């Protein structure tokens, strides 16, 4: 039980990164299929706009995953 409590914050932060990645997928899908209202007249233009929007989100996802990897490595090293 104590081990779970030590690693619980790591899991919460890691799941947060996964939620951010799912948000990127939603943004990309909405840009692709709701293209006429948002980005232009073609699905290809909406798709490319979705790629650009998603690429702006990925630095945050990478930063969160790097932080959680450092925390996980530190807690794992301290636990052993």
PDB file of C-alpha atoms in Angstrom:
ATOM      1  CA  UNK A   1       0.000   0.000   0.000  1.00  0.00           C
ATOM      2  CA  UNK A   2       2.844   2.389   0.803  1.00  0.00           C
ATOM      3  CA  UNK A   3       4.480   1.666  -2.542  1.00  0.00           C
ATOM      4  CA  UNK A   4       1.255   2.546  -4.320  1.00  0.00           C
ATOM      5  CA  UNK A   5       0.964   5.807  -2.396  1.00  0.00           C
ATOM      6  CA  UNK A   6       4.526   6.732  -3.351  1.00  0.00           C
ATOM      7  CA  UNK A   7       3.955   6.055  -7.048  1.00  0.00           C
ATOM      8  CA  UNK A   8       0.385   7.458  -7.222  1.00  0.00           C
ATOM      9  CA  UNK A   9       1.469  11.021  -8.105  1.00  0.00           C
ATOM     10  CA  UNK A  10       3.623   9.611 -10.896  1.00  0.00           C
ATOM     11  CA  UNK A  11       0.611   7.812 -12.342  1.00  0.00           C
ATOM     12  CA  UNK A  12      -1.580  10.898 -12.092  1.00  0.00           C
ATOM     13  CA  UNK A  13       0.957  13.079 -13.918  1.00  0.00           C
ATOM     14  CA  UNK A  14       1.541  10.409 -16.554  1.00  0.00           C
ATOM     15  CA  UNK A  15      -2.193  10.041 -17.178  1.00  0.00           C
ATOM     16  CA  UNK A  16      -2.343  13.815 -17.557  1.00  0.00           C
ATOM     17  CA  UNK A  17       0.127  13.577 -20.440  1.00  0.00           C
ATOM     18  CA  UNK A  18      -2.048  10.911 -22.056  1.00  0.00           C
ATOM     19  CA  UNK A  19      -5.098  13.162 -21.700  1.00  0.00           C
ATOM     20  CA  UNK A  20      -3.163  15.964 -23.419  1.00  0.00           C
ATOM     21  CA  UNK A  21      -2.347  13.583 -26.283  1.00  0.00           C
ATOM     22  CA  UNK A  22      -6.029  12.643 -26.584  1.00  0.00           C
ATOM     23  CA  UNK A  23      -6.865  16.341 -26.681  1.00  0.00           C
ATOM     24  CA  UNK A  24      -4.486  16.655 -29.624  1.00  0.00           C
ATOM     25  CA  UNK A  25      -6.330  13.860 -31.419  1.00  0.00           C
ATOM     26  CA  UNK A  26      -9.654  15.613 -30.816  1.00  0.00           C
ATOM     27  CA  UNK A  27      -8.283  18.930 -32.081  1.00  0.00           C
ATOM     28  CA  UNK A  28      -6.912  17.220 -35.186  1.00  0.00           C
ATOM     29  CA  UNK A  29     -10.164  15.414 -35.881  1.00  0.00           C
ATOM     30  CA  UNK A  30     -12.274  18.538 -35.462  1.00  0.00           C
ATOM     31  CA  UNK A  31      -9.975  20.497 -37.762  1.00  0.00           C
ATOM     32  CA  UNK A  32     -10.179  17.778 -40.394  1.00  0.00           C
ATOM     33  CA  UNK A  33     -13.914  17.138 -40.374  1.00  0.00           C
ATOM     34  CA  UNK A  34     -15.155  20.633 -39.483  1.00  0.00           C
ATOM     35  CA  UNK A  35     -12.920  22.290 -42.056  1.00  0.00           C
ATOM     36  CA  UNK A  36     -15.415  24.528 -43.836  1.00  0.00           C
ATOM     37  CA  UNK A  37     -16.240  26.519 -40.735  1.00  0.00           C
ATOM     38  CA  UNK A  38     -12.699  26.734 -39.320  1.00  0.00           C
ATOM     39  CA  UNK A  39      -9.925  26.591 -41.894  1.00  0.00           C
ATOM     40  CA  UNK A  40     -11.098  26.752 -45.471  1.00  0.00           C
ATOM     41  CA  UNK A  41     -12.890  24.854 -48.134  1.00  0.00           C
ATOM     42  CA  UNK A  42     -11.128  21.500 -48.285  1.00  0.00           C
ATOM     43  CA  UNK A  43     -10.552  18.557 -45.998  1.00  0.00           C
ATOM     44  CA  UNK A  44      -6.862  18.562 -46.912  1.00  0.00           C
ATOM     45  CA  UNK A  45      -6.540  22.139 -45.681  1.00  0.00           C
ATOM     46  CA  UNK A  46      -8.333  21.217 -42.478  1.00  0.00           C
ATOM     47  CA  UNK A  47      -6.086  18.195 -42.053  1.00  0.00           C
ATOM     48  CA  UNK A  48      -2.929  20.294 -42.423  1.00  0.00           C
ATOM     49  CA  UNK A  49      -4.281  22.911 -40.034  1.00  0.00           C
ATOM     50  CA  UNK A  50      -4.993  20.104 -37.548  1.00  0.00           C
ATOM     51  CA  UNK A  51      -1.420  18.846 -37.894  1.00  0.00           C
ATOM     52  CA  UNK A  52      -0.099  22.351 -37.168  1.00  0.00           C
ATOM     53  CA  UNK A  53      -2.394  22.728 -34.146  1.00  0.00           C
ATOM     54  CA  UNK A  54      -1.419  19.310 -32.819  1.00  0.00           C
ATOM     55  CA  UNK A  55       2.304  19.981 -33.262  1.00  0.00           C
ATOM     56  CA  UNK A  56       1.955  23.042 -31.044  1.00  0.00           C
ATOM     57  CA  UNK A  57       0.574  20.800 -28.283  1.00  0.00           C
ATOM     58  CA  UNK A  58       3.309  18.159 -28.395  1.00  0.00           C
ATOM     59  CA  UNK A  59       6.063  20.188 -26.632  1.00  0.00           C
ATOM     60  CA  UNK A  60       3.799  20.315 -23.553  1.00  0.00           C
ATOM     61  CA  UNK A  61       3.200  16.566 -23.758  1.00  0.00           C
ATOM     62  CA  UNK A  62       6.925  15.865 -24.091  1.00  0.00           C
ATOM     63  CA  UNK A  63       7.720  18.170 -21.169  1.00  0.00           C
ATOM     64  CA  UNK A  64       5.183  16.450 -18.909  1.00  0.00           C
ATOM     65  CA  UNK A  65       6.491  12.996 -19.869  1.00  0.00           C
ATOM     66  CA  UNK A  66      10.115  14.054 -19.218  1.00  0.00           C
ATOM     67  CA  UNK A  67       9.203  15.405 -15.795  1.00  0.00           C
ATOM     68  CA  UNK A  68       7.317  12.238 -14.890  1.00  0.00           C
ATOM     69  CA  UNK A  69      10.186  10.068 -16.156  1.00  0.00           C
ATOM     70  CA  UNK A  70      12.606  11.951 -13.897  1.00  0.00           C
ATOM     71  CA  UNK A  71      10.265  11.641 -10.906  1.00  0.00           C
ATOM     72  CA  UNK A  72       9.686   7.948 -11.605  1.00  0.00           C
ATOM     73  CA  UNK A  73      13.406   7.244 -11.898  1.00  0.00           C
ATOM     74  CA  UNK A  74      14.132   9.140  -8.682  1.00  0.00           C
ATOM     75  CA  UNK A  75      11.414   7.427  -6.661  1.00  0.00           C
ATOM     76  CA  UNK A  76      12.378   4.036  -8.057  1.00  0.00           C
ATOM     77  CA  UNK A  77      16.024   4.659  -7.161  1.00  0.00           C
ATOM     78  CA  UNK A  78      15.089   5.781  -3.639  1.00  0.00           C
ATOM     79  CA  UNK A  79      12.760   2.797  -3.143  1.00  0.00           C
ATOM     80  CA  UNK A  80      15.554   0.314  -3.810  1.00  0.00           C
TER      81      UNK A  80
END
